[in-house]
């Protein structure tokens, strides 16, 4: 084996994630850039390049406007920063809901151009066939049930799911269909604890909760939310830092130093060794 092969990174794989069902909780976070991926990598089993990138980084009102090219660009960046976590990339709205063959072409492009190991799809009622088609052709797929952000225009808003019996039955059926079709893990978003526990008990794939209680096999949050980069966050987010305040304070101090000519000082200045200036 060449030295280069020996040095190759050993990343957590899809079967290893599946094998964690019912074991120690899976720790997952979103990442969109190389430096953030490098910081998160030692602590997480999965880094998700979520299509939330559209809202978090690009200022879009929802995820519908995110494109395949955006996901690939951010996926490449995250792969440069992450060394051991499994990197999963969201398939954006419009890239997988049509014929499975098109979904495969788009998913294959994502894996080839980023080197990431898997894709995630929002698993509505008709998606099981596509998940099976992708998995059978070598694309590991993570499902996503419950609150499906890409369905915002049908739902009218980002709303928790499973409040009625009909909705509970539908979300459970979607999770079971995604797992039966071969999804190696399933994100469960915005559902009550009882439904999260029911889904977790019903499927062999580990469930990864976001706003879905401690009844899941793992947890994921949007990193920027838990770091306190936004003024408003959903109720299910716990803030572990106040980076918005930190950044605002740091920039305020720097701006004051520039205005008062305290920055740059000698320590931040290059001096020439030419005799005339010595
Ligand atoms: O896009 C995203 O960040 C996600 C997570 C919230 C699970 O899908």
PDB file of N, CA, C and O in Angstrom, residues 9-69:
ATOM      1  N   UNK A   9      -7.592   9.311   5.109  1.00  0.00           N
ATOM      2  CA  UNK A   9      -8.411   9.456   6.305  1.00  0.00           C
ATOM      3  C   UNK A   9      -9.338   8.252   6.452  1.00  0.00           C
ATOM      4  O   UNK A   9      -9.770   7.664   5.473  1.00  0.00           O
ATOM      5  N   UNK A  10      -9.606   7.887   7.677  1.00  0.00           N
ATOM      6  CA  UNK A  10     -10.529   6.788   7.960  1.00  0.00           C
ATOM      7  C   UNK A  10     -11.795   7.412   8.530  1.00  0.00           C
ATOM      8  O   UNK A  10     -11.838   7.840   9.671  1.00  0.00           O
ATOM      9  N   UNK A  11     -12.788   7.510   7.691  1.00  0.00           N
ATOM     10  CA  UNK A  11     -14.026   8.154   8.132  1.00  0.00           C
ATOM     11  C   UNK A  11     -15.032   7.126   8.635  1.00  0.00           C
ATOM     12  O   UNK A  11     -15.016   5.971   8.212  1.00  0.00           O
ATOM     13  N   UNK A  12     -15.905   7.593   9.524  1.00  0.00           N
ATOM     14  CA  UNK A  12     -17.014   6.760   9.995  1.00  0.00           C
ATOM     15  C   UNK A  12     -17.917   6.454   8.797  1.00  0.00           C
ATOM     16  O   UNK A  12     -18.161   7.330   7.955  1.00  0.00           O
ATOM     17  N   UNK A  13     -18.375   5.210   8.712  1.00  0.00           N
ATOM     18  CA  UNK A  13     -19.134   4.787   7.527  1.00  0.00           C
ATOM     19  C   UNK A  13     -20.639   4.669   7.828  1.00  0.00           C
ATOM     20  O   UNK A  13     -21.046   4.607   8.993  1.00  0.00           O
ATOM     21  N   UNK A  14     -21.415   4.549   6.759  1.00  0.00           N
ATOM     22  CA  UNK A  14     -22.871   4.391   6.919  1.00  0.00           C
ATOM     23  C   UNK A  14     -23.216   3.139   7.742  1.00  0.00           C
ATOM     24  O   UNK A  14     -24.029   3.218   8.673  1.00  0.00           O
ATOM     25  N   UNK A  15     -22.602   1.965   7.450  1.00  0.00           N
ATOM     26  CA  UNK A  15     -22.934   0.786   8.282  1.00  0.00           C
ATOM     27  C   UNK A  15     -22.570   0.998   9.758  1.00  0.00           C
ATOM     28  O   UNK A  15     -23.282   0.490  10.639  1.00  0.00           O
ATOM     29  N   UNK A  16     -21.490   1.745  10.018  1.00  0.00           N
ATOM     30  CA  UNK A  16     -21.135   2.003  11.429  1.00  0.00           C
ATOM     31  C   UNK A  16     -22.198   2.875  12.108  1.00  0.00           C
ATOM     32  O   UNK A  16     -22.492   2.706  13.282  1.00  0.00           O
ATOM     33  N   UNK A  17     -22.746   3.811  11.351  1.00  0.00           N
ATOM     34  CA  UNK A  17     -23.819   4.652  11.925  1.00  0.00           C
ATOM     35  C   UNK A  17     -25.043   3.774  12.210  1.00  0.00           C
ATOM     36  O   UNK A  17     -25.643   3.843  13.285  1.00  0.00           O
ATOM     37  N   UNK A  18     -25.401   2.930  11.251  1.00  0.00           N
ATOM     38  CA  UNK A  18     -26.579   2.060  11.440  1.00  0.00           C
ATOM     39  C   UNK A  18     -26.386   1.139  12.650  1.00  0.00           C
ATOM     40  O   UNK A  18     -27.327   0.905  13.423  1.00  0.00           O
ATOM     41  N   UNK A  19     -25.146   0.663  12.825  1.00  0.00           N
ATOM     42  CA  UNK A  19     -24.865  -0.268  13.928  1.00  0.00           C
ATOM     43  C   UNK A  19     -25.000   0.396  15.300  1.00  0.00           C
ATOM     44  O   UNK A  19     -25.041  -0.285  16.316  1.00  0.00           O
ATOM     45  N   UNK A  20     -25.081   1.722  15.315  1.00  0.00           N
ATOM     46  CA  UNK A  20     -25.221   2.429  16.600  1.00  0.00           C
ATOM     47  C   UNK A  20     -26.668   2.473  17.090  1.00  0.00           C
ATOM     48  O   UNK A  20     -26.959   3.049  18.146  1.00  0.00           O
ATOM     49  N   UNK A  21     -27.589   1.863  16.341  1.00  0.00           N
ATOM     50  CA  UNK A  21     -29.002   1.841  16.745  1.00  0.00           C
ATOM     51  C   UNK A  21     -29.141   1.345  18.186  1.00  0.00           C
ATOM     52  O   UNK A  21     -28.619   0.281  18.538  1.00  0.00           O
ATOM     53  N   UNK A  22     -29.788   2.153  19.019  1.00  0.00           N
ATOM     54  CA  UNK A  22     -30.032   1.747  20.401  1.00  0.00           C
ATOM     55  C   UNK A  22     -28.819   1.825  21.305  1.00  0.00           C
ATOM     56  O   UNK A  22     -28.902   1.506  22.487  1.00  0.00           O
ATOM     57  N   UNK A  23     -27.668   2.269  20.758  1.00  0.00           N
ATOM     58  CA  UNK A  23     -26.445   2.349  21.569  1.00  0.00           C
ATOM     59  C   UNK A  23     -26.198   3.758  22.075  1.00  0.00           C
ATOM     60  O   UNK A  23     -27.161   4.505  22.330  1.00  0.00           O
ATOM     61  N   UNK A  24     -24.926   4.125  22.214  1.00  0.00           N
ATOM     62  CA  UNK A  24     -24.611   5.484  22.660  1.00  0.00           C
ATOM     63  C   UNK A  24     -25.197   6.485  21.665  1.00  0.00           C
ATOM     64  O   UNK A  24     -25.136   6.257  20.452  1.00  0.00           O
ATOM     65  N   UNK A  25     -25.733   7.608  22.158  1.00  0.00           N
ATOM     66  CA  UNK A  25     -26.366   8.575  21.238  1.00  0.00           C
ATOM     67  C   UNK A  25     -25.405   9.069  20.151  1.00  0.00           C
ATOM     68  O   UNK A  25     -24.233   9.344  20.435  1.00  0.00           O
ATOM     69  N   UNK A  26     -25.924   9.169  18.937  1.00  0.00           N
ATOM     70  CA  UNK A  26     -25.137   9.703  17.817  1.00  0.00           C
ATOM     71  C   UNK A  26     -25.106  11.229  17.923  1.00  0.00           C
ATOM     72  O   UNK A  26     -26.144  11.863  18.147  1.00  0.00           O
ATOM     73  N   UNK A  27     -23.931  11.806  17.745  1.00  0.00           N
ATOM     74  CA  UNK A  27     -23.756  13.257  17.854  1.00  0.00           C
ATOM     75  C   UNK A  27     -23.534  13.814  16.449  1.00  0.00           C
ATOM     76  O   UNK A  27     -22.578  13.441  15.768  1.00  0.00           O
ATOM     77  N   UNK A  28     -24.430  14.691  16.022  1.00  0.00           N
ATOM     78  CA  UNK A  28     -24.386  15.193  14.643  1.00  0.00           C
ATOM     79  C   UNK A  28     -24.609  16.705  14.658  1.00  0.00           C
ATOM     80  O   UNK A  28     -25.368  17.217  15.483  1.00  0.00           O
ATOM     81  N   UNK A  29     -23.947  17.410  13.767  1.00  0.00           N
ATOM     82  CA  UNK A  29     -24.152  18.860  13.637  1.00  0.00           C
ATOM     83  C   UNK A  29     -24.099  19.233  12.164  1.00  0.00           C
ATOM     84  O   UNK A  29     -23.561  18.478  11.342  1.00  0.00           O
ATOM     85  N   UNK A  30     -24.615  20.399  11.830  1.00  0.00           N
ATOM     86  CA  UNK A  30     -24.480  20.892  10.457  1.00  0.00           C
ATOM     87  C   UNK A  30     -23.131  21.582  10.304  1.00  0.00           C
ATOM     88  O   UNK A  30     -22.583  22.135  11.268  1.00  0.00           O
ATOM     89  N   UNK A  31     -22.592  21.549   9.083  1.00  0.00           N
ATOM     90  CA  UNK A  31     -21.362  22.297   8.764  1.00  0.00           C
ATOM     91  C   UNK A  31     -21.467  22.744   7.311  1.00  0.00           C
ATOM     92  O   UNK A  31     -22.026  22.021   6.472  1.00  0.00           O
ATOM     93  N   UNK A  32     -20.938  23.923   7.056  1.00  0.00           N
ATOM     94  CA  UNK A  32     -21.000  24.452   5.680  1.00  0.00           C
ATOM     95  C   UNK A  32     -19.638  24.917   5.168  1.00  0.00           C
ATOM     96  O   UNK A  32     -19.499  25.226   3.993  1.00  0.00           O
ATOM     97  N   UNK A  33     -18.663  25.040   6.073  1.00  0.00           N
ATOM     98  CA  UNK A  33     -17.357  25.576   5.669  1.00  0.00           C
ATOM     99  C   UNK A  33     -16.233  24.691   6.204  1.00  0.00           C
ATOM    100  O   UNK A  33     -16.428  23.938   7.175  1.00  0.00           O
ATOM    101  N   UNK A  34     -15.043  24.824   5.596  1.00  0.00           N
ATOM    102  CA  UNK A  34     -13.904  23.999   6.008  1.00  0.00           C
ATOM    103  C   UNK A  34     -13.457  24.291   7.444  1.00  0.00           C
ATOM    104  O   UNK A  34     -13.288  23.348   8.233  1.00  0.00           O
ATOM    105  N   UNK A  35     -13.273  25.556   7.844  1.00  0.00           N
ATOM    106  CA  UNK A  35     -12.792  25.776   9.218  1.00  0.00           C
ATOM    107  C   UNK A  35     -13.781  25.300  10.276  1.00  0.00           C
ATOM    108  O   UNK A  35     -13.377  24.756  11.300  1.00  0.00           O
ATOM    109  N   UNK A  36     -15.071  25.471  10.040  1.00  0.00           N
ATOM    110  CA  UNK A  36     -16.053  24.999  11.028  1.00  0.00           C
ATOM    111  C   UNK A  36     -16.048  23.464  11.064  1.00  0.00           C
ATOM    112  O   UNK A  36     -16.115  22.860  12.135  1.00  0.00           O
ATOM    113  N   UNK A  37     -15.943  22.825   9.894  1.00  0.00           N
ATOM    114  CA  UNK A  37     -15.898  21.356   9.867  1.00  0.00           C
ATOM    115  C   UNK A  37     -14.700  20.851  10.669  1.00  0.00           C
ATOM    116  O   UNK A  37     -14.808  19.876  11.407  1.00  0.00           O
ATOM    117  N   UNK A  38     -13.573  21.536  10.546  1.00  0.00           N
ATOM    118  CA  UNK A  38     -12.371  21.123  11.277  1.00  0.00           C
ATOM    119  C   UNK A  38     -12.608  21.214  12.793  1.00  0.00           C
ATOM    120  O   UNK A  38     -12.194  20.348  13.549  1.00  0.00           O
ATOM    121  N   UNK A  39     -13.312  22.259  13.226  1.00  0.00           N
ATOM    122  CA  UNK A  39     -13.597  22.423  14.659  1.00  0.00           C
ATOM    123  C   UNK A  39     -14.572  21.362  15.175  1.00  0.00           C
ATOM    124  O   UNK A  39     -14.447  20.881  16.303  1.00  0.00           O
ATOM    125  N   UNK A  40     -15.563  21.014  14.362  1.00  0.00           N
ATOM    126  CA  UNK A  40     -16.620  20.097  14.819  1.00  0.00           C
ATOM    127  C   UNK A  40     -16.196  18.635  14.721  1.00  0.00           C
ATOM    128  O   UNK A  40     -16.663  17.786  15.485  1.00  0.00           O
ATOM    129  N   UNK A  41     -15.324  18.347  13.764  1.00  0.00           N
ATOM    130  CA  UNK A  41     -14.983  16.965  13.401  1.00  0.00           C
ATOM    131  C   UNK A  41     -14.614  16.055  14.583  1.00  0.00           C
ATOM    132  O   UNK A  41     -15.103  14.930  14.662  1.00  0.00           O
ATOM    133  N   UNK A  42     -13.776  16.524  15.544  1.00  0.00           N
ATOM    134  CA  UNK A  42     -13.398  15.600  16.625  1.00  0.00           C
ATOM    135  C   UNK A  42     -14.557  15.221  17.542  1.00  0.00           C
ATOM    136  O   UNK A  42     -14.440  14.265  18.301  1.00  0.00           O
ATOM    137  N   UNK A  43     -15.651  15.965  17.473  1.00  0.00           N
ATOM    138  CA  UNK A  43     -16.738  15.764  18.449  1.00  0.00           C
ATOM    139  C   UNK A  43     -17.964  15.079  17.871  1.00  0.00           C
ATOM    140  O   UNK A  43     -18.890  14.773  18.615  1.00  0.00           O
ATOM    141  N   UNK A  44     -17.997  14.900  16.559  1.00  0.00           N
ATOM    142  CA  UNK A  44     -19.246  14.448  15.914  1.00  0.00           C
ATOM    143  C   UNK A  44     -19.047  13.160  15.126  1.00  0.00           C
ATOM    144  O   UNK A  44     -17.998  12.953  14.519  1.00  0.00           O
ATOM    145  N   UNK A  45     -20.090  12.344  15.101  1.00  0.00           N
ATOM    146  CA  UNK A  45     -20.066  11.174  14.211  1.00  0.00           C
ATOM    147  C   UNK A  45     -20.476  11.570  12.792  1.00  0.00           C
ATOM    148  O   UNK A  45     -19.988  11.021  11.823  1.00  0.00           O
ATOM    149  N   UNK A  46     -21.415  12.507  12.686  1.00  0.00           N
ATOM    150  CA  UNK A  46     -21.902  12.936  11.357  1.00  0.00           C
ATOM    151  C   UNK A  46     -21.837  14.449  11.259  1.00  0.00           C
ATOM    152  O   UNK A  46     -22.275  15.157  12.173  1.00  0.00           O
ATOM    153  N   UNK A  47     -21.306  14.945  10.148  1.00  0.00           N
ATOM    154  CA  UNK A  47     -21.434  16.362   9.803  1.00  0.00           C
ATOM    155  C   UNK A  47     -22.378  16.430   8.609  1.00  0.00           C
ATOM    156  O   UNK A  47     -22.123  15.804   7.577  1.00  0.00           O
ATOM    157  N   UNK A  48     -23.462  17.154   8.781  1.00  0.00           N
ATOM    158  CA  UNK A  48     -24.452  17.287   7.708  1.00  0.00           C
ATOM    159  C   UNK A  48     -24.265  18.632   7.026  1.00  0.00           C
ATOM    160  O   UNK A  48     -24.349  19.680   7.673  1.00  0.00           O
ATOM    161  N   UNK A  49     -24.004  18.567   5.719  1.00  0.00           N
ATOM    162  CA  UNK A  49     -24.035  19.799   4.928  1.00  0.00           C
ATOM    163  C   UNK A  49     -25.504  19.991   4.575  1.00  0.00           C
ATOM    164  O   UNK A  49     -25.992  19.486   3.562  1.00  0.00           O
ATOM    165  N   UNK A  50     -26.217  20.632   5.480  1.00  0.00           N
ATOM    166  CA  UNK A  50     -27.664  20.767   5.337  1.00  0.00           C
ATOM    167  C   UNK A  50     -28.000  21.848   4.321  1.00  0.00           C
ATOM    168  O   UNK A  50     -27.253  22.812   4.134  1.00  0.00           O
ATOM    169  N   UNK A  51     -29.176  21.697   3.692  1.00  0.00           N
ATOM    170  CA  UNK A  51     -29.601  22.776   2.790  1.00  0.00           C
ATOM    171  C   UNK A  51     -30.051  23.994   3.601  1.00  0.00           C
ATOM    172  O   UNK A  51     -30.341  25.053   3.031  1.00  0.00           O
ATOM    173  N   UNK A  52     -30.026  23.867   4.930  1.00  0.00           N
ATOM    174  CA  UNK A  52     -30.194  25.047   5.786  1.00  0.00           C
ATOM    175  C   UNK A  52     -29.113  26.077   5.473  1.00  0.00           C
ATOM    176  O   UNK A  52     -29.231  27.246   5.847  1.00  0.00           O
ATOM    177  N   UNK A  53     -28.056  25.661   4.765  1.00  0.00           N
ATOM    178  CA  UNK A  53     -27.013  26.604   4.329  1.00  0.00           C
ATOM    179  C   UNK A  53     -27.635  27.802   3.600  1.00  0.00           C
ATOM    180  O   UNK A  53     -27.121  28.926   3.674  1.00  0.00           O
ATOM    181  N   UNK A  54     -28.732  27.540   2.894  1.00  0.00           N
ATOM    182  CA  UNK A  54     -29.383  28.622   2.144  1.00  0.00           C
ATOM    183  C   UNK A  54     -29.845  29.740   3.057  1.00  0.00           C
ATOM    184  O   UNK A  54     -29.704  30.924   2.745  1.00  0.00           O
ATOM    185  N   UNK A  55     -30.409  29.344   4.220  1.00  0.00           N
ATOM    186  CA  UNK A  55     -30.902  30.348   5.170  1.00  0.00           C
ATOM    187  C   UNK A  55     -29.765  30.878   6.048  1.00  0.00           C
ATOM    188  O   UNK A  55     -29.664  32.074   6.300  1.00  0.00           O
ATOM    189  N   UNK A  56     -28.904  29.966   6.511  1.00  0.00           N
ATOM    190  CA  UNK A  56     -27.886  30.328   7.507  1.00  0.00           C
ATOM    191  C   UNK A  56     -26.768  31.171   6.887  1.00  0.00           C
ATOM    192  O   UNK A  56     -26.318  32.153   7.473  1.00  0.00           O
ATOM    193  N   UNK A  57     -26.333  30.776   5.689  1.00  0.00           N
ATOM    194  CA  UNK A  57     -25.171  31.435   5.072  1.00  0.00           C
ATOM    195  C   UNK A  57     -25.576  32.421   3.981  1.00  0.00           C
ATOM    196  O   UNK A  57     -24.961  33.472   3.832  1.00  0.00           O
ATOM    197  N   UNK A  58     -26.604  32.055   3.204  1.00  0.00           N
ATOM    198  CA  UNK A  58     -26.938  32.872   2.027  1.00  0.00           C
ATOM    199  C   UNK A  58     -28.115  33.808   2.240  1.00  0.00           C
ATOM    200  O   UNK A  58     -28.496  34.532   1.321  1.00  0.00           O
ATOM    201  N   UNK A  59     -28.710  33.771   3.430  1.00  0.00           N
ATOM    202  CA  UNK A  59     -29.792  34.714   3.737  1.00  0.00           C
ATOM    203  C   UNK A  59     -31.092  34.467   2.993  1.00  0.00           C
ATOM    204  O   UNK A  59     -31.908  35.388   2.851  1.00  0.00           O
ATOM    205  N   UNK A  60     -31.316  33.229   2.514  1.00  0.00           N
ATOM    206  CA  UNK A  60     -32.592  32.930   1.837  1.00  0.00           C
ATOM    207  C   UNK A  60     -33.703  32.780   2.876  1.00  0.00           C
ATOM    208  O   UNK A  60     -33.442  32.431   4.034  1.00  0.00           O
ATOM    209  N   UNK A  61     -34.967  32.996   2.465  1.00  0.00           N
ATOM    210  CA  UNK A  61     -36.064  32.895   3.432  1.00  0.00           C
ATOM    211  C   UNK A  61     -36.391  31.454   3.822  1.00  0.00           C
ATOM    212  O   UNK A  61     -36.984  31.197   4.858  1.00  0.00           O
ATOM    213  N   UNK A  62     -36.052  30.495   2.965  1.00  0.00           N
ATOM    214  CA  UNK A  62     -36.255  29.066   3.265  1.00  0.00           C
ATOM    215  C   UNK A  62     -35.274  28.276   2.397  1.00  0.00           C
ATOM    216  O   UNK A  62     -34.425  28.872   1.721  1.00  0.00           O
ATOM    217  N   UNK A  63     -35.430  26.941   2.380  1.00  0.00           N
ATOM    218  CA  UNK A  63     -34.419  26.129   1.681  1.00  0.00           C
ATOM    219  C   UNK A  63     -34.776  25.846   0.220  1.00  0.00           C
ATOM    220  O   UNK A  63     -33.994  25.206  -0.482  1.00  0.00           O
ATOM    221  N   UNK A  64     -35.929  26.326  -0.221  1.00  0.00           N
ATOM    222  CA  UNK A  64     -36.401  25.970  -1.566  1.00  0.00           C
ATOM    223  C   UNK A  64     -35.464  26.485  -2.673  1.00  0.00           C
ATOM    224  O   UNK A  64     -35.273  25.842  -3.698  1.00  0.00           O
ATOM    225  N   UNK A  65     -34.832  27.614  -2.433  1.00  0.00           N
ATOM    226  CA  UNK A  65     -33.977  28.211  -3.470  1.00  0.00           C
ATOM    227  C   UNK A  65     -32.565  27.629  -3.544  1.00  0.00           C
ATOM    228  O   UNK A  65     -31.767  28.023  -4.409  1.00  0.00           O
ATOM    229  N   UNK A  66     -32.257  26.672  -2.696  1.00  0.00           N
ATOM    230  CA  UNK A  66     -30.891  26.105  -2.683  1.00  0.00           C
ATOM    231  C   UNK A  66     -30.685  25.212  -3.914  1.00  0.00           C
ATOM    232  O   UNK A  66     -31.581  24.458  -4.291  1.00  0.00           O
ATOM    233  N   UNK A  67     -29.516  25.308  -4.525  1.00  0.00           N
ATOM    234  CA  UNK A  67     -29.247  24.542  -5.745  1.00  0.00           C
ATOM    235  C   UNK A  67     -28.230  23.426  -5.487  1.00  0.00           C
ATOM    236  O   UNK A  67     -27.525  23.437  -4.480  1.00  0.00           O
ATOM    237  N   UNK A  68     -28.158  22.508  -6.450  1.00  0.00           N
ATOM    238  CA  UNK A  68     -27.187  21.408  -6.368  1.00  0.00           C
ATOM    239  C   UNK A  68     -25.763  21.961  -6.351  1.00  0.00           C
ATOM    240  O   UNK A  68     -24.902  21.476  -5.614  1.00  0.00           O
ATOM    241  N   UNK A  69     -25.516  22.994  -7.160  1.00  0.00           N
ATOM    242  CA  UNK A  69     -24.165  23.575  -7.199  1.00  0.00           C
ATOM    243  C   UNK A  69     -23.781  24.163  -5.836  1.00  0.00           C
ATOM    244  O   UNK A  69     -22.631  24.044  -5.414  1.00  0.00           O
TER     245      UNK A  69
END
